[in-house]
XYZ file of C-alpha atoms in Angstrom:
612
model
C -0.458 0.057 -0.407
C 1.447 3.356 -0.910
C 1.131 6.483 0.371
C 1.717 10.440 -0.622
C 4.602 11.564 1.577
C 5.259 14.122 4.472
C 7.090 16.620 5.899
C 8.016 16.755 8.959
C 6.202 19.427 11.536
C 4.770 20.119 14.831
C 2.347 22.368 14.108
C 0.368 21.669 10.956
C 0.299 17.858 10.614
C -0.704 16.215 6.689
C -3.252 14.160 6.471
C -2.744 11.007 4.347
C -4.894 7.875 3.048
C -4.598 4.223 2.419
C -4.139 3.621 -1.053
C -6.954 0.468 0.219
C -9.883 0.232 1.507
C -9.572 0.294 5.008
C -12.790 -1.367 6.009
C -13.176 -3.802 3.424
C -9.739 -5.102 4.975
C -10.655 -5.521 8.325
C -13.334 -7.134 7.356
C -11.223 -9.984 5.539
C -8.612 -9.535 8.803
C -11.857 -9.986 10.888
C -13.606 -12.741 9.495
C -11.719 -14.486 6.740
C -8.108 -14.184 7.542
C -8.016 -14.132 11.406
C -10.513 -17.017 13.640
C -10.389 -14.815 16.422
C -10.522 -10.768 17.497
C -8.425 -12.011 20.124
C -5.555 -12.240 17.387
C -4.833 -8.224 18.131
C -2.791 -8.996 21.030
C -0.449 -11.525 19.589
C 0.236 -8.935 17.025
C 1.419 -6.311 19.283
C 3.015 -9.157 21.353
C 5.303 -9.624 18.137
C 5.551 -5.787 17.015
C 6.669 -5.593 20.102
C 9.443 -8.675 20.444
C 10.694 -7.985 16.893
C 11.672 -5.001 17.780
C 13.440 -5.471 21.147
C 15.045 -8.495 19.323
C 15.638 -5.716 16.364
C 17.560 -3.543 18.807
C 19.152 -6.256 21.173
C 21.109 -7.342 17.487
C 22.526 -3.775 17.601
C 22.573 -3.908 21.195
C 23.222 -6.569 23.261
C 22.393 -5.385 26.425
C 19.734 -3.035 25.187
C 16.519 -3.441 27.492
C 13.927 -6.314 26.916
C 10.622 -5.158 28.531
C 7.424 -4.738 27.231
C 4.496 -3.524 29.845
C 0.326 -3.206 28.761
C -2.299 -1.092 30.730
C -5.705 -1.622 30.157
C -8.486 0.770 31.442
C -11.776 2.264 30.828
C -11.882 0.684 26.911
C -8.340 1.774 26.235
C -5.140 -0.351 25.614
C -1.505 1.091 25.946
C 1.319 -1.168 25.063
C 4.770 -0.048 25.838
C 8.329 -1.485 24.289
C 11.681 -0.695 24.846
C 12.494 -2.073 20.853
C 14.022 -0.247 18.307
C 12.212 2.213 18.249
C 10.473 4.608 14.173
C 11.702 7.101 12.642
C 9.727 9.031 10.944
C 10.164 7.299 7.632
C 9.938 4.357 9.032
C 6.060 5.103 9.845
C 5.550 5.519 6.283
C 7.978 2.650 5.185
C 6.494 0.104 8.126
C 2.979 1.603 9.054
C 1.635 2.212 5.970
C 2.487 -0.294 3.658
C 0.618 -3.056 3.695
C 2.689 -6.431 3.531
C 5.994 -5.001 3.695
C 7.950 -6.311 6.123
C 9.471 -4.291 8.380
C 12.336 -6.308 8.630
C 14.147 -4.152 5.151
C 17.573 -5.008 3.953
C 18.766 -1.873 5.551
C 17.638 -2.634 8.989
C 15.448 -4.769 10.767
C 15.904 -7.795 7.832
C 19.498 -8.420 9.357
C 17.998 -10.605 12.129
C 15.485 -11.787 9.850
C 14.971 -15.393 11.150
C 14.335 -13.884 14.715
C 11.029 -12.513 13.640
C 7.741 -13.186 14.057
C 5.113 -10.964 11.311
C 4.774 -7.948 9.822
C 4.628 -4.903 11.867
C 2.220 -2.938 9.392
C 0.282 -5.777 8.859
C -0.080 -6.873 12.471
C -1.100 -3.082 13.474
C -4.075 -3.161 11.048
C -5.189 -5.956 12.529
C -5.847 -3.942 15.857
C -8.715 -2.794 13.647
C -10.677 -5.660 14.593
C -10.936 -4.432 18.251
C -10.250 -0.963 18.019
C -11.623 2.462 16.182
C -8.384 4.375 16.224
C -4.821 3.430 17.051
C -1.856 5.831 17.978
C 1.736 4.968 17.701
C 4.535 7.130 19.714
C 7.849 6.035 18.474
C 11.907 6.657 18.992
C 14.579 5.574 17.000
C 17.100 3.429 18.941
C 19.335 3.662 15.495
C 18.532 7.287 15.325
C 18.680 8.700 18.686
C 19.216 12.227 17.054
C 15.643 11.799 15.705
C 12.357 13.174 17.066
C 9.981 11.517 17.839
C 7.326 10.798 15.189
C 3.132 10.157 16.364
C 0.843 7.702 13.593
C -2.594 7.798 14.255
C -5.050 5.783 11.906
C -8.655 5.683 12.064
C -10.851 2.797 10.610
C -12.244 4.917 8.155
C -9.462 4.533 6.270
C -6.781 7.651 6.891
C -3.704 8.330 8.738
C -1.792 11.337 9.774
C 1.669 11.696 10.715
C 3.576 14.546 12.740
C 6.747 14.626 14.562
C 7.306 15.613 18.798
C 8.966 17.221 20.595
C 12.090 15.257 22.666
C 10.372 15.218 25.462
C 7.240 13.756 24.562
C 9.168 9.669 24.265
C 12.422 10.183 26.349
C 13.911 6.396 25.843
C 13.299 4.863 22.954
C 11.522 2.456 21.760
C 7.265 2.587 20.704
C 4.195 3.186 22.784
C 0.630 1.277 20.779
C -2.855 3.717 22.126
C -6.011 1.522 21.377
C -8.782 3.107 21.732
C -11.957 0.295 21.402
C -14.797 -0.161 18.963
C -18.020 0.103 19.525
C -18.793 -3.603 20.877
C -15.754 -4.336 20.969
C -14.594 -3.160 24.550
C -14.700 -6.724 26.116
C -11.763 -7.228 24.008
C -9.389 -4.045 25.979
C -10.829 -5.183 28.954
C -8.331 -5.915 31.983
C -9.297 -9.334 32.812
C -9.133 -10.301 29.379
C -5.863 -8.182 28.277
C -4.001 -10.081 30.755
C -5.713 -13.617 29.924
C -4.540 -13.264 26.406
C -1.199 -12.398 27.227
C -0.434 -15.118 29.290
C -2.326 -17.332 26.828
C 0.339 -15.697 23.966
C 3.443 -14.662 25.758
C 4.159 -17.693 28.173
C 7.169 -18.733 27.260
C 8.318 -15.497 25.600
C 11.552 -14.913 26.249
C 12.016 -11.346 27.554
C 9.846 -9.610 30.705
C 6.461 -8.774 29.724
C 3.954 -7.466 32.100
C -0.127 -6.357 32.165
C 0.379 -4.107 34.950
C 3.208 -4.852 37.594
C 1.877 -8.882 36.747
C 4.954 -11.129 35.147
C 3.618 -13.233 31.900
C 6.319 -15.279 31.061
C 6.216 -18.740 32.940
C 10.065 -19.581 32.274
C 11.931 -21.832 31.842
C 9.587 -24.277 29.962
C 7.766 -27.176 32.141
C 9.668 -29.276 29.986
C 13.360 -27.747 30.617
C 12.835 -26.965 34.109
C 15.019 -29.573 36.984
C 13.682 -31.708 38.921
C 14.955 -34.082 42.095
C 13.646 -37.004 39.785
C 12.294 -38.478 36.948
C 9.321 -39.030 38.536
C 8.888 -35.698 40.380
C 9.101 -34.681 36.037
C 6.876 -37.109 35.589
C 4.231 -35.845 37.848
C 4.930 -32.344 37.234
C 4.374 -32.792 33.678
C 0.952 -34.336 34.116
C -0.023 -31.226 36.652
C 1.243 -28.507 33.682
C -1.204 -31.855 31.331
C -3.914 -30.434 33.161
C -3.859 -27.154 33.715
C -3.179 -26.850 29.457
C -5.399 -29.679 28.108
C -7.558 -30.700 31.322
C -7.109 -33.857 31.367
C -3.931 -36.327 33.422
C -1.434 -38.073 30.821
C -0.917 -41.658 31.055
C 3.082 -40.743 30.326
C 4.554 -37.465 28.623
C 7.112 -38.142 25.829
C 10.307 -35.587 25.261
C 10.172 -33.772 21.654
C 13.744 -32.667 21.298
C 14.758 -31.929 17.823
C 17.475 -29.722 17.748
C 17.828 -29.518 14.488
C 15.419 -28.414 13.546
C 14.998 -26.035 16.540
C 12.135 -27.599 18.361
C 11.238 -28.266 21.847
C 8.512 -29.391 23.820
C 6.345 -32.744 25.216
C 3.496 -34.838 23.876
C 0.992 -36.026 26.304
C -0.612 -39.344 25.839
C -4.402 -39.346 26.362
C -6.325 -41.619 28.889
C -8.409 -42.017 26.873
C -9.116 -44.346 23.124
C -9.992 -41.883 20.349
C -10.340 -42.858 16.829
C -7.859 -42.682 14.205
C -9.993 -40.373 12.197
C -10.169 -38.015 14.507
C -7.108 -34.948 14.096
C -5.808 -34.149 17.267
C -4.929 -30.405 17.466
C -1.641 -29.539 19.406
C -0.157 -26.184 20.672
C 2.549 -24.544 18.584
C 4.719 -21.586 20.138
C 7.077 -19.884 17.527
C 10.499 -18.683 19.219
C 8.233 -18.354 22.579
C 4.993 -16.943 21.006
C 1.413 -18.915 20.713
C 1.162 -19.406 16.885
C -2.046 -22.126 17.299
C -3.510 -24.408 19.673
C -5.244 -26.250 16.808
C -2.259 -27.561 14.606
C -3.210 -30.811 13.104
C -0.315 -31.613 10.753
C 1.812 -31.731 13.085
C 2.323 -35.173 13.772
C 1.835 -38.470 12.056
C -1.585 -39.630 11.224
C -1.246 -42.744 13.612
C 0.210 -40.204 16.401
C -3.463 -39.736 17.329
C -3.325 -40.543 20.712
C -0.941 -37.979 22.198
C -1.589 -33.950 22.264
C 1.393 -32.515 22.580
C 2.997 -28.861 22.812
C 5.935 -27.440 21.604
C 8.430 -24.436 20.904
C 10.381 -24.282 17.719
C 12.288 -21.571 15.355
C 12.417 -23.348 12.686
C 8.643 -23.989 10.899
C 6.815 -21.495 8.431
C 3.479 -20.172 9.752
C 0.838 -19.167 7.075
C -0.328 -15.666 6.525
C -2.997 -15.280 9.577
C 0.268 -16.600 11.971
C -2.105 -19.181 13.312
C -1.163 -21.928 11.604
C 2.191 -23.861 10.190
C 3.002 -24.221 6.728
C 2.826 -27.353 4.612
C 6.268 -27.495 3.421
C 9.163 -29.455 3.425
C 10.416 -28.207 6.578
C 7.112 -29.631 8.066
C 7.685 -32.603 6.750
C 10.890 -33.277 8.106
C 9.598 -31.977 11.333
C 6.986 -34.517 11.468
C 8.702 -37.773 10.749
C 11.186 -36.172 13.304
C 8.847 -36.338 15.756
C 6.720 -39.467 14.966
C 10.427 -41.433 15.698
C 11.009 -39.914 18.879
C 6.835 -41.127 19.587
C 8.403 -44.661 18.314
C 11.935 -44.637 20.513
C 9.100 -44.228 23.208
C 7.472 -46.967 22.547
C 10.419 -49.303 21.796
C 11.575 -48.031 25.537
C 8.341 -49.766 26.996
C 9.072 -52.540 25.296
C 12.180 -53.273 26.314
C 12.044 -51.897 30.140
C 8.818 -51.146 31.164
C 5.896 -54.199 30.313
C 3.328 -52.834 32.626
C 3.599 -49.004 31.307
C 2.954 -50.360 27.608
C 0.598 -52.872 28.625
C -1.161 -49.627 30.254
C -0.823 -48.057 27.110
C -1.508 -50.819 24.928
C -5.414 -51.230 26.823
C -5.829 -47.962 25.646
C -4.032 -47.143 22.830
C -3.356 -50.529 21.031
C -5.339 -49.601 17.784
C -2.377 -46.448 16.935
C 0.154 -49.085 17.527
C -1.320 -51.376 14.925
C -1.317 -48.222 12.707
C 2.243 -47.574 12.985
C 3.567 -51.308 12.603
C 1.850 -51.741 10.003
C 3.713 -50.361 8.474
C 7.046 -51.014 10.215
C 8.297 -53.569 10.303
C 10.586 -53.487 13.117
C 7.733 -51.743 15.305
C 5.409 -55.018 14.573
C 8.524 -57.233 15.571
C 8.672 -54.996 18.603
C 5.168 -55.223 20.022
C 4.035 -58.814 18.730
C 4.114 -60.192 22.470
C 2.242 -57.135 23.515
C -0.116 -56.679 20.874
C -3.902 -58.449 21.367
C -5.673 -59.997 19.104
C -9.001 -61.338 19.593
C -8.516 -65.156 18.935
C -10.777 -68.633 19.612
C -8.124 -69.370 22.490
C -9.321 -66.000 24.323
C -8.003 -62.784 23.982
C -3.595 -63.244 22.338
C -1.156 -61.705 20.903
C 0.156 -63.137 17.438
C 3.285 -64.636 18.886
C 1.337 -66.344 21.397
C -1.332 -67.842 19.586
C 1.609 -68.724 16.494
C 3.240 -70.899 19.574
C 0.235 -72.771 20.165
C -0.662 -73.475 16.353
C 1.094 -74.319 13.342
C -1.259 -73.113 10.665
C -2.340 -69.084 11.716
C -5.921 -68.808 10.048
C -7.957 -65.600 10.182
C -11.020 -64.275 9.489
C -11.172 -61.058 7.252
C -14.887 -59.719 8.829
C -16.318 -59.375 12.104
C -19.363 -61.608 10.625
C -16.981 -64.591 9.276
C -15.225 -64.979 12.580
C -18.782 -65.240 14.410
C -19.592 -67.501 12.211
C -17.089 -70.279 12.243
C -15.280 -69.332 15.974
C -17.486 -71.661 17.819
C -17.294 -74.776 15.506
C -13.548 -74.052 14.565
C -12.771 -73.946 18.340
C -14.499 -77.586 18.661
C -13.040 -79.373 15.769
C -9.536 -77.450 17.897
C -9.013 -75.550 14.545
C -7.105 -71.701 15.636
C -8.521 -68.464 14.486
C -7.905 -64.883 14.508
C -11.156 -62.384 14.377
C -8.835 -60.432 11.781
C -11.747 -58.494 11.019
C -11.080 -55.095 13.207
C -8.794 -52.060 12.363
C -5.512 -53.027 10.747
C -5.537 -56.908 11.930
C -5.950 -58.437 8.829
C -2.961 -56.199 7.344
C -0.966 -57.593 10.456
C -1.423 -60.899 10.168
C -0.527 -61.290 7.085
C 2.599 -59.375 7.643
C 3.171 -61.754 10.327
C 5.436 -64.680 8.290
C 7.753 -61.563 7.297
C 9.020 -60.745 10.758
C 8.539 -64.117 12.024
C 10.025 -66.463 9.323
C 8.124 -70.023 9.339
C 5.097 -69.059 10.291
C 2.511 -70.234 8.549
C -1.072 -67.606 7.889
C -3.985 -69.093 5.734
C -7.700 -67.459 5.241
C -10.011 -69.336 7.118
C -12.679 -69.878 4.601
C -15.921 -71.670 4.023
C -14.931 -74.291 2.544
C -11.893 -74.967 5.272
C -14.694 -75.306 7.739
C -16.764 -77.690 6.199
C -13.761 -79.656 5.731
C -12.814 -79.844 9.191
C -16.464 -81.155 10.018
C -17.358 -84.966 10.368
C -19.219 -86.272 7.476
C -22.618 -88.569 8.018
C -21.877 -92.110 7.239
C -23.808 -92.577 3.831
C -26.501 -94.588 4.699
C -27.393 -92.364 7.188
C -27.286 -89.524 4.801
C -28.932 -91.579 2.192
C -31.767 -92.477 4.795
C -32.560 -88.857 4.942
C -32.595 -87.831 0.974
C -36.109 -86.985 0.829
C -35.588 -84.025 3.983
C -32.218 -83.021 2.724
C -34.276 -82.793 -0.579
C -37.027 -80.149 0.497
C -34.352 -78.537 3.260
C -32.541 -77.730 -0.061
C -35.981 -77.050 -2.355
C -36.936 -74.027 0.418
C -34.126 -72.417 0.462
C -32.853 -72.773 -3.376
C -34.669 -69.271 -3.879
C -31.901 -68.078 -1.255
C -28.733 -69.069 -3.325
C -28.200 -71.770 -0.027
C -27.488 -75.108 -0.293
C -27.707 -77.866 2.447
C -25.472 -79.392 3.461
C -25.321 -82.498 6.617
C -22.206 -82.419 8.836
C -21.518 -83.870 12.348
C -20.106 -81.817 14.590
C -19.258 -80.141 17.696
C -20.761 -78.246 19.978
C -24.253 -80.333 19.930
C -26.344 -77.732 21.282
C -25.405 -75.949 17.640
C -28.069 -77.400 15.336
C -27.317 -75.903 12.073
C -24.060 -73.206 10.900
C -24.338 -70.518 8.003
C -20.921 -70.957 6.126
C -20.060 -68.479 3.029
C -17.240 -66.232 1.839
C -16.593 -62.904 0.303
C -17.321 -64.042 -3.268
C -20.325 -66.201 -2.237
C -21.797 -63.197 -0.790
C -21.027 -60.550 -3.671
C -22.683 -62.982 -5.867
C -25.395 -63.421 -4.059
C -25.470 -59.459 -3.830
C -25.540 -59.691 -8.247
C -28.458 -61.999 -8.251
C -31.101 -59.796 -5.827
C -30.014 -56.889 -7.933
C -30.437 -58.338 -10.982
C -34.050 -59.350 -10.269
C -34.697 -55.661 -9.348
C -33.096 -54.364 -12.106
C -34.635 -52.965 -15.811
C -34.177 -55.335 -18.364
C -31.267 -53.996 -20.088
C -29.199 -53.572 -16.333
C -30.352 -57.426 -15.364
C -28.827 -58.114 -18.873
C -25.440 -56.488 -17.878
C -25.729 -57.811 -14.226
C -26.554 -61.335 -16.064
C -23.681 -61.710 -18.028
C -20.895 -60.880 -14.682
C -22.858 -63.814 -13.360
C -19.713 -65.322 -11.687
C -19.257 -69.556 -10.257
C -19.016 -68.890 -6.929
C -19.986 -71.406 -4.473
C -23.057 -70.949 -2.735
C -23.799 -70.106 1.115
C -24.569 -73.564 3.033
C -26.569 -74.479 5.839
C -24.824 -76.835 7.505
C -26.823 -79.078 9.829
C -25.549 -81.033 12.727
C -26.650 -84.595 12.607
C -25.574 -85.028 16.271
C -27.998 -82.052 17.470
C -31.533 -84.062 18.674
C -33.328 -81.851 17.373
C -32.056 -82.155 14.031
C -33.032 -85.753 14.606
C -36.171 -85.052 15.271
C -37.141 -82.185 12.030
C -35.164 -84.805 9.874
C -37.651 -87.788 10.619
C -40.768 -85.502 10.318
C -42.883 -86.901 6.832
C -44.515 -83.763 6.454
C -42.982 -81.663 3.255
C -44.671 -78.629 4.262
C -43.425 -78.715 7.576
C -39.821 -79.869 6.422
C -39.586 -76.871 4.876
C -41.021 -74.005 7.768
C -38.663 -75.849 10.080
C -35.357 -75.363 7.258
C -36.358 -71.727 7.305
C -36.545 -71.624 11.042
C -32.708 -73.585 10.917
C -31.137 -70.786 7.946
C -33.000 -67.479 10.444
C -31.807 -68.557 13.435
C -28.181 -69.706 11.775
C -28.034 -66.624 10.788
C -28.849 -64.643 13.701
C -26.131 -66.565 15.812
C -24.042 -65.286 13.357
C -24.895 -61.924 13.244
C -25.205 -61.248 9.956
C -27.004 -58.444 8.897
C -30.265 -59.728 7.225
C -31.654 -58.677 3.878
C -34.961 -57.812 3.227
C -35.545 -61.368 1.745
C -34.282 -63.195 4.621
C -36.572 -60.780 7.378
C -39.386 -61.502 5.097
C -38.534 -65.719 5.876
C -37.832 -65.293 9.460
C -41.205 -63.857 9.519
C -43.275 -66.392 7.394
C -41.427 -69.015 9.238
C -42.646 -67.952 12.631
C -46.146 -67.540 12.032
C -45.968 -71.519 10.048
C -44.379 -72.901 13.357
C -47.413 -70.664 15.134
C -50.016 -71.975 13.098
C -48.526 -75.773 13.250
C -48.070 -75.701 17.242
C -52.235 -74.415 17.626
C -53.087 -75.993 14.938
C -55.845 -78.638 16.623
C -57.797 -82.548 15.126
C -61.432 -81.368 14.584
C -62.379 -85.198 15.893
C -60.667 -84.409 18.833
C -62.659 -81.098 19.783
C -65.556 -82.624 18.685
C -64.772 -85.441 21.548
C -64.437 -83.060 24.182
């Protein structure tokens, strides 16, 4: 933003006009660039800190004070920084986007600065109707103090002041609240915001007489023992995030200028939930909602850290995605990975407590990291037919690690497979099937096999051919009743005896079943397309247990209709036992079978009624 030039004058200040629509700019800043009006105080603190940093680059012994005074809808911020001359005012305060860190001055220490002076001050119009800046340059001590006054209508004035107007180098900013924004300039709000934004600033920042900085940072403070440090960090986590962590992880990456700590959440969270983190930039709080700071798998921690290497976005409320952030993300992930392996090696009780809550996050990491999977094998829990076990324990018990890909498949086969001595792992939960399939790579010699309906059926005992031949009529009636549902009927003998029937299918059978249903409901053109996709996949099967007394009684019935109704009831009961979702046709079958059984149970012989 260009401005008109001004000659030094004490008596008649010359008016200047911003070459932008300032009202539109304020709207842009408050409603689009910044998430909340509270950032105005961060911008003021950043300007003050940058000015002090610039002065100390030339004079290491210069004072480092920032003072904030709030009263009656006004705010005054004083700093002992490098200050401004009148030419600086025109260059910095009236030029949007031009950094205060120029090649001839402040740019010499560019990496030590946080923001842009002009943008920072204009952000104050979010809460202020008038801004007045009085400054005296430390770099040019003979220059007179200068005053810059701007209002939210887009105009500003610049004038020089008598020498006594400001005796020491530095800058004072005065804000007068906008209508309805007075609360943002109240002493309580200013104190709260200053403490939040500036707790890690390395300078003497005070609101009135109250010190704001709380140094050293919690993770850098000395403690008499590791346990005392853990307690202190847990207290810091409660104050900052509102929960007591399971543990704390140091995040120290010297090459990236990062120091901080990650707190392990005490409750499980969804991997899809983006965890937000607190990031300080050179001591100033940048954001409380940094989501891209850690790898996706590290969703079980919240961290707070200070950095001097990461690049903020234009609003300075989030991090810019670049190669530096990617490298930092990888380095922080390595710190968390090292913590996990350290627990596995030296503190199994803490590891077990952690995994009881966050095993999903570790599984997410282990599926991409063979070394992590190898380390966690004795600890990661899986659902198996032998009870909750690690893959290491399960593989030691069974020569072949059978697994299912879905929870439904596991529920179908688990009771039967267990009774037949076949061990099965439920791979239907998130990441589990991937980890099971990766098992041979980290445990050479381990055999892994997906369990399907054919494998289960093969482990069930066949029925004597003569007995099965005697039941041919019963089996024919049962098969005819279930044929419209694309389900075969098979007779086997298996344990436990209490299970009358078992419904078995696999993904290929379910896919073919879904295709057939869609074909029935489609128009001629679409039905023809679906018909051309008809596969040769095996159909689902209802396995009847010849050892079960109920099956023996049903197989002896002479009424084909009653056999059909009983078969439908067994089919529905097997589906429910497997906890499979019911199709409309299955629901209709269950209803029909229930009504049919009620009619059969309540049927009476008219002759018997007459005799009564």
